[in-house]
Amino acid sequence: MQKILVLHGPNLNLLGTRQPEIYGHETLAGVNNALHEKALIAGWELNYRQSNHEGELIDAIHTARDDGTCAIIINPAAYTHTSIAILDALNAFEGKVIEVHISNVHQREAFRHHSYVSLRADGVIAGLGTQGYHAALEAIMAAAK
Ligand code: DQA
């Protein structure tokens, strides 16, 4: 079974109640469960992880390097705009990387317009709400056919 990691950065544990006018009403558990089910039906293993700590996200990327994970879907949240360390960790991962943002970061404050992670990402999805995660998953699965 091919394996995908979905990695959620800081504050995304609050999805559903955090600024719902920007991030919507769906909870993180709802997003993860729907992705897990979609992957499973297609015969893929999907693991997910959320952390508010940069080092834990990096550790999860390191684990993905060694455990046979073939693709990472990552919403680095605010670390998108600050973390060279997450970029470096992703650069050490050989599989596919898709960066997802629930909101359209380019319509928002200027500090959200730059992404370190985009330097590594094979694809970037922003502004589709939580459907962006599904688009990323479908793209990964379709590319493997
Ligand atoms: C976000 C956008 C980031 O700028 C922000 O810090 C987040 C979420 C998004 O999904 O739209 O926490 O990555």
JSON list of C-alpha atoms in Angstrom, two decimals, residues 3-138:
[
{"chain": "A", "resi": 3, "resn": "LYS", "atom": "CA", "xyz": [1.59, 5.83, 1.95]},
{"chain": "A", "resi": 4, "resn": "ILE", "atom": "CA", "xyz": [0.77, 9.57, 2.19]},
{"chain": "A", "resi": 5, "resn": "LEU", "atom": "CA", "xyz": [1.36, 11.91, 5.12]},
{"chain": "A", "resi": 6, "resn": "VAL", "atom": "CA", "xyz": [-0.91, 14.91, 5.70]},
{"chain": "A", "resi": 7, "resn": "LEU", "atom": "CA", "xyz": [0.84, 17.43, 7.91]},
{"chain": "A", "resi": 8, "resn": "HIS", "atom": "CA", "xyz": [-0.96, 20.36, 9.53]},
{"chain": "A", "resi": 9, "resn": "GLY", "atom": "CA", "xyz": [0.90, 23.23, 11.16]},
{"chain": "A", "resi": 10, "resn": "PRO", "atom": "CA", "xyz": [0.14, 25.55, 14.07]},
{"chain": "A", "resi": 11, "resn": "ASN", "atom": "CA", "xyz": [-3.38, 26.60, 15.03]},
{"chain": "A", "resi": 12, "resn": "LEU", "atom": "CA", "xyz": [-4.98, 24.21, 12.55]},
{"chain": "A", "resi": 13, "resn": "ASN", "atom": "CA", "xyz": [-6.16, 22.14, 15.53]},
{"chain": "A", "resi": 14, "resn": "LEU", "atom": "CA", "xyz": [-8.65, 25.00, 15.99]},
{"chain": "A", "resi": 15, "resn": "LEU", "atom": "CA", "xyz": [-10.15, 24.50, 12.54]},
{"chain": "A", "resi": 16, "resn": "GLY", "atom": "CA", "xyz": [-13.93, 24.92, 12.65]},
{"chain": "A", "resi": 17, "resn": "THR", "atom": "CA", "xyz": [-13.88, 27.52, 15.41]},
{"chain": "A", "resi": 18, "resn": "ARG", "atom": "CA", "xyz": [-10.86, 29.66, 14.43]},
{"chain": "A", "resi": 19, "resn": "GLN", "atom": "CA", "xyz": [-11.86, 32.61, 12.22]},
{"chain": "A", "resi": 20, "resn": "PRO", "atom": "CA", "xyz": [-14.55, 30.56, 10.42]},
{"chain": "A", "resi": 21, "resn": "GLU", "atom": "CA", "xyz": [-15.13, 33.46, 8.02]},
{"chain": "A", "resi": 22, "resn": "ILE", "atom": "CA", "xyz": [-11.63, 32.69, 6.67]},
{"chain": "A", "resi": 23, "resn": "TYR", "atom": "CA", "xyz": [-11.12, 28.98, 7.38]},
{"chain": "A", "resi": 24, "resn": "GLY", "atom": "CA", "xyz": [-14.69, 27.64, 7.35]},
{"chain": "A", "resi": 25, "resn": "HIS", "atom": "CA", "xyz": [-16.62, 25.50, 9.80]},
{"chain": "A", "resi": 26, "resn": "GLU", "atom": "CA", "xyz": [-15.19, 22.05, 9.11]},
{"chain": "A", "resi": 27, "resn": "THR", "atom": "CA", "xyz": [-13.07, 20.61, 11.93]},
{"chain": "A", "resi": 28, "resn": "LEU", "atom": "CA", "xyz": [-9.61, 19.13, 11.47]},
{"chain": "A", "resi": 29, "resn": "ALA", "atom": "CA", "xyz": [-10.95, 15.72, 12.50]},
{"chain": "A", "resi": 30, "resn": "GLY", "atom": "CA", "xyz": [-13.59, 16.04, 9.77]},
{"chain": "A", "resi": 31, "resn": "VAL", "atom": "CA", "xyz": [-10.95, 16.89, 7.17]},
{"chain": "A", "resi": 32, "resn": "ASN", "atom": "CA", "xyz": [-8.65, 14.06, 8.25]},
{"chain": "A", "resi": 33, "resn": "ASN", "atom": "CA", "xyz": [-11.42, 11.46, 8.35]},
{"chain": "A", "resi": 34, "resn": "ALA", "atom": "CA", "xyz": [-12.68, 12.37, 4.89]},
{"chain": "A", "resi": 35, "resn": "LEU", "atom": "CA", "xyz": [-9.16, 12.22, 3.43]},
{"chain": "A", "resi": 36, "resn": "HIS", "atom": "CA", "xyz": [-8.44, 8.94, 5.19]},
{"chain": "A", "resi": 37, "resn": "GLU", "atom": "CA", "xyz": [-11.62, 7.38, 3.80]},
{"chain": "A", "resi": 38, "resn": "LYS", "atom": "CA", "xyz": [-10.97, 8.63, 0.26]},
{"chain": "A", "resi": 39, "resn": "ALA", "atom": "CA", "xyz": [-7.42, 7.27, 0.32]},
{"chain": "A", "resi": 40, "resn": "LEU", "atom": "CA", "xyz": [-8.47, 3.93, 1.78]},
{"chain": "A", "resi": 41, "resn": "ILE", "atom": "CA", "xyz": [-11.13, 3.39, -0.89]},
{"chain": "A", "resi": 42, "resn": "ALA", "atom": "CA", "xyz": [-8.44, 3.96, -3.51]},
{"chain": "A", "resi": 43, "resn": "GLY", "atom": "CA", "xyz": [-6.11, 1.49, -1.76]},
{"chain": "A", "resi": 44, "resn": "TRP", "atom": "CA", "xyz": [-3.74, 4.03, -0.18]},
{"chain": "A", "resi": 45, "resn": "GLU", "atom": "CA", "xyz": [-2.61, 4.40, 3.41]},
{"chain": "A", "resi": 46, "resn": "LEU", "atom": "CA", "xyz": [-3.01, 7.95, 4.73]},
{"chain": "A", "resi": 47, "resn": "ASN", "atom": "CA", "xyz": [-1.51, 9.16, 8.00]},
{"chain": "A", "resi": 48, "resn": "TYR", "atom": "CA", "xyz": [-2.04, 12.62, 9.45]},
{"chain": "A", "resi": 49, "resn": "ARG", "atom": "CA", "xyz": [-0.40, 14.76, 12.05]},
{"chain": "A", "resi": 50, "resn": "GLN", "atom": "CA", "xyz": [-0.96, 18.26, 13.45]},
{"chain": "A", "resi": 51, "resn": "SER", "atom": "CA", "xyz": [1.50, 20.13, 15.59]},
{"chain": "A", "resi": 52, "resn": "ASN", "atom": "CA", "xyz": [1.88, 23.63, 16.93]},
{"chain": "A", "resi": 53, "resn": "HIS", "atom": "CA", "xyz": [5.64, 23.07, 17.20]},
{"chain": "A", "resi": 54, "resn": "GLU", "atom": "CA", "xyz": [8.07, 23.57, 14.35]},
{"chain": "A", "resi": 55, "resn": "GLY", "atom": "CA", "xyz": [10.45, 20.82, 15.54]},
{"chain": "A", "resi": 56, "resn": "GLU", "atom": "CA", "xyz": [7.64, 18.25, 15.71]},
{"chain": "A", "resi": 57, "resn": "LEU", "atom": "CA", "xyz": [6.68, 19.01, 12.12]},
{"chain": "A", "resi": 58, "resn": "ILE", "atom": "CA", "xyz": [10.32, 18.58, 11.11]},
{"chain": "A", "resi": 59, "resn": "ASP", "atom": "CA", "xyz": [10.53, 15.27, 13.01]},
{"chain": "A", "resi": 60, "resn": "ALA", "atom": "CA", "xyz": [7.39, 14.06, 11.22]},
{"chain": "A", "resi": 61, "resn": "ILE", "atom": "CA", "xyz": [9.00, 14.90, 7.85]},
{"chain": "A", "resi": 62, "resn": "HIS", "atom": "CA", "xyz": [12.15, 12.99, 8.90]},
{"chain": "A", "resi": 63, "resn": "THR", "atom": "CA", "xyz": [10.03, 9.98, 9.84]},
{"chain": "A", "resi": 64, "resn": "ALA", "atom": "CA", "xyz": [8.31, 10.16, 6.45]},
{"chain": "A", "resi": 65, "resn": "ARG", "atom": "CA", "xyz": [11.75, 9.96, 4.78]},
{"chain": "A", "resi": 66, "resn": "ASP", "atom": "CA", "xyz": [12.36, 6.59, 6.39]},
{"chain": "A", "resi": 67, "resn": "ASP", "atom": "CA", "xyz": [8.99, 4.88, 6.64]},
{"chain": "A", "resi": 68, "resn": "GLY", "atom": "CA", "xyz": [8.12, 4.52, 2.97]},
{"chain": "A", "resi": 69, "resn": "THR", "atom": "CA", "xyz": [5.88, 7.59, 2.70]},
{"chain": "A", "resi": 70, "resn": "CYS", "atom": "CA", "xyz": [5.76, 8.56, -0.97]},
{"chain": "A", "resi": 71, "resn": "ALA", "atom": "CA", "xyz": [4.06, 11.96, -0.69]},
{"chain": "A", "resi": 72, "resn": "ILE", "atom": "CA", "xyz": [3.45, 14.72, 1.83]},
{"chain": "A", "resi": 73, "resn": "ILE", "atom": "CA", "xyz": [0.49, 17.09, 1.76]},
{"chain": "A", "resi": 74, "resn": "ILE", "atom": "CA", "xyz": [1.48, 19.96, 4.02]},
{"chain": "A", "resi": 75, "resn": "ASN", "atom": "CA", "xyz": [-0.30, 23.03, 5.31]},
{"chain": "A", "resi": 76, "resn": "PRO", "atom": "CA", "xyz": [2.56, 24.62, 7.26]},
{"chain": "A", "resi": 77, "resn": "ALA", "atom": "CA", "xyz": [0.19, 27.41, 8.40]},
{"chain": "A", "resi": 78, "resn": "ALA", "atom": "CA", "xyz": [2.16, 30.42, 9.71]},
{"chain": "A", "resi": 79, "resn": "TYR", "atom": "CA", "xyz": [5.45, 28.49, 9.39]},
{"chain": "A", "resi": 80, "resn": "THR", "atom": "CA", "xyz": [4.93, 28.74, 5.62]},
{"chain": "A", "resi": 81, "resn": "HIS", "atom": "CA", "xyz": [6.11, 32.31, 5.81]},
{"chain": "A", "resi": 82, "resn": "THR", "atom": "CA", "xyz": [8.96, 31.89, 8.29]},
{"chain": "A", "resi": 83, "resn": "SER", "atom": "CA", "xyz": [10.44, 28.41, 8.38]},
{"chain": "A", "resi": 84, "resn": "ILE", "atom": "CA", "xyz": [13.64, 27.70, 6.50]},
{"chain": "A", "resi": 85, "resn": "ALA", "atom": "CA", "xyz": [13.96, 24.65, 8.77]},
{"chain": "A", "resi": 86, "resn": "ILE", "atom": "CA", "xyz": [10.76, 23.10, 7.40]},
{"chain": "A", "resi": 87, "resn": "LEU", "atom": "CA", "xyz": [11.94, 23.89, 3.87]},
{"chain": "A", "resi": 88, "resn": "ASP", "atom": "CA", "xyz": [15.25, 22.15, 4.60]},
{"chain": "A", "resi": 89, "resn": "ALA", "atom": "CA", "xyz": [13.46, 19.09, 6.01]},
{"chain": "A", "resi": 90, "resn": "LEU", "atom": "CA", "xyz": [11.25, 18.89, 2.91]},
{"chain": "A", "resi": 91, "resn": "ASN", "atom": "CA", "xyz": [14.32, 19.23, 0.71]},
{"chain": "A", "resi": 92, "resn": "ALA", "atom": "CA", "xyz": [15.65, 16.09, 2.41]},
{"chain": "A", "resi": 93, "resn": "PHE", "atom": "CA", "xyz": [12.43, 14.20, 1.56]},
{"chain": "A", "resi": 94, "resn": "GLU", "atom": "CA", "xyz": [12.50, 12.58, -1.86]},
{"chain": "A", "resi": 95, "resn": "GLY", "atom": "CA", "xyz": [8.80, 12.08, -2.53]},
{"chain": "A", "resi": 96, "resn": "LYS", "atom": "CA", "xyz": [6.14, 14.42, -3.83]},
{"chain": "A", "resi": 97, "resn": "VAL", "atom": "CA", "xyz": [5.23, 17.51, -1.76]},
{"chain": "A", "resi": 98, "resn": "ILE", "atom": "CA", "xyz": [1.98, 19.42, -2.18]},
{"chain": "A", "resi": 99, "resn": "GLU", "atom": "CA", "xyz": [1.50, 22.64, -0.20]},
{"chain": "A", "resi": 100, "resn": "VAL", "atom": "CA", "xyz": [-2.09, 23.48, 0.74]},
{"chain": "A", "resi": 101, "resn": "HIS", "atom": "CA", "xyz": [-3.59, 26.66, 2.15]},
{"chain": "A", "resi": 102, "resn": "ILE", "atom": "CA", "xyz": [-7.24, 26.81, 3.04]},
{"chain": "A", "resi": 103, "resn": "SER", "atom": "CA", "xyz": [-7.42, 30.56, 2.42]},
{"chain": "A", "resi": 104, "resn": "ASN", "atom": "CA", "xyz": [-6.14, 32.45, -0.60]},
{"chain": "A", "resi": 105, "resn": "VAL", "atom": "CA", "xyz": [-2.97, 33.74, 1.03]},
{"chain": "A", "resi": 106, "resn": "HIS", "atom": "CA", "xyz": [-2.34, 36.05, -1.95]},
{"chain": "A", "resi": 107, "resn": "GLN", "atom": "CA", "xyz": [-5.49, 38.04, -1.17]},
{"chain": "A", "resi": 108, "resn": "ARG", "atom": "CA", "xyz": [-4.40, 38.57, 2.41]},
{"chain": "A", "resi": 109, "resn": "GLU", "atom": "CA", "xyz": [-1.66, 40.49, 4.24]},
{"chain": "A", "resi": 110, "resn": "ALA", "atom": "CA", "xyz": [1.63, 40.97, 2.35]},
{"chain": "A", "resi": 111, "resn": "PHE", "atom": "CA", "xyz": [3.53, 38.81, 4.87]},
{"chain": "A", "resi": 112, "resn": "ARG", "atom": "CA", "xyz": [1.44, 35.81, 3.74]},
{"chain": "A", "resi": 113, "resn": "HIS", "atom": "CA", "xyz": [2.44, 36.23, 0.08]},
{"chain": "A", "resi": 114, "resn": "HIS", "atom": "CA", "xyz": [5.85, 34.62, 0.50]},
{"chain": "A", "resi": 115, "resn": "SER", "atom": "CA", "xyz": [6.24, 30.90, 1.13]},
{"chain": "A", "resi": 116, "resn": "TYR", "atom": "CA", "xyz": [9.54, 29.17, 1.88]},
{"chain": "A", "resi": 117, "resn": "VAL", "atom": "CA", "xyz": [7.82, 25.82, 1.36]},
{"chain": "A", "resi": 118, "resn": "SER", "atom": "CA", "xyz": [6.83, 26.74, -2.21]},
{"chain": "A", "resi": 119, "resn": "LEU", "atom": "CA", "xyz": [10.51, 26.59, -3.14]},
{"chain": "A", "resi": 120, "resn": "ARG", "atom": "CA", "xyz": [10.24, 22.82, -2.64]},
{"chain": "A", "resi": 121, "resn": "ALA", "atom": "CA", "xyz": [6.59, 22.04, -3.30]},
{"chain": "A", "resi": 122, "resn": "ASP", "atom": "CA", "xyz": [5.73, 20.21, -6.50]},
{"chain": "A", "resi": 123, "resn": "GLY", "atom": "CA", "xyz": [2.31, 21.87, -6.38]},
{"chain": "A", "resi": 124, "resn": "VAL", "atom": "CA", "xyz": [0.63, 24.63, -4.38]},
{"chain": "A", "resi": 125, "resn": "ILE", "atom": "CA", "xyz": [-3.11, 24.94, -3.73]},
{"chain": "A", "resi": 126, "resn": "ALA", "atom": "CA", "xyz": [-4.58, 28.01, -2.03]},
{"chain": "A", "resi": 127, "resn": "GLY", "atom": "CA", "xyz": [-8.05, 29.40, -1.54]},
{"chain": "A", "resi": 128, "resn": "LEU", "atom": "CA", "xyz": [-10.16, 26.30, -2.18]},
{"chain": "A", "resi": 129, "resn": "GLY", "atom": "CA", "xyz": [-11.07, 25.87, 1.48]},
{"chain": "A", "resi": 130, "resn": "THR", "atom": "CA", "xyz": [-10.64, 22.38, 2.88]},
{"chain": "A", "resi": 131, "resn": "GLN", "atom": "CA", "xyz": [-11.35, 21.01, -0.62]},
{"chain": "A", "resi": 132, "resn": "GLY", "atom": "CA", "xyz": [-7.75, 21.95, -1.36]},
{"chain": "A", "resi": 133, "resn": "TYR", "atom": "CA", "xyz": [-6.60, 18.90, 0.65]},
{"chain": "A", "resi": 134, "resn": "HIS", "atom": "CA", "xyz": [-8.81, 16.67, -1.50]},
{"chain": "A", "resi": 135, "resn": "ALA", "atom": "CA", "xyz": [-7.46, 18.22, -4.69]},
{"chain": "A", "resi": 136, "resn": "ALA", "atom": "CA", "xyz": [-3.93, 17.49, -3.43]},
{"chain": "A", "resi": 137, "resn": "LEU", "atom": "CA", "xyz": [-4.77, 13.89, -2.56]},
{"chain": "A", "resi": 138, "resn": "GLU", "atom": "CA", "xyz": [-6.45, 13.30, -5.93]}
]
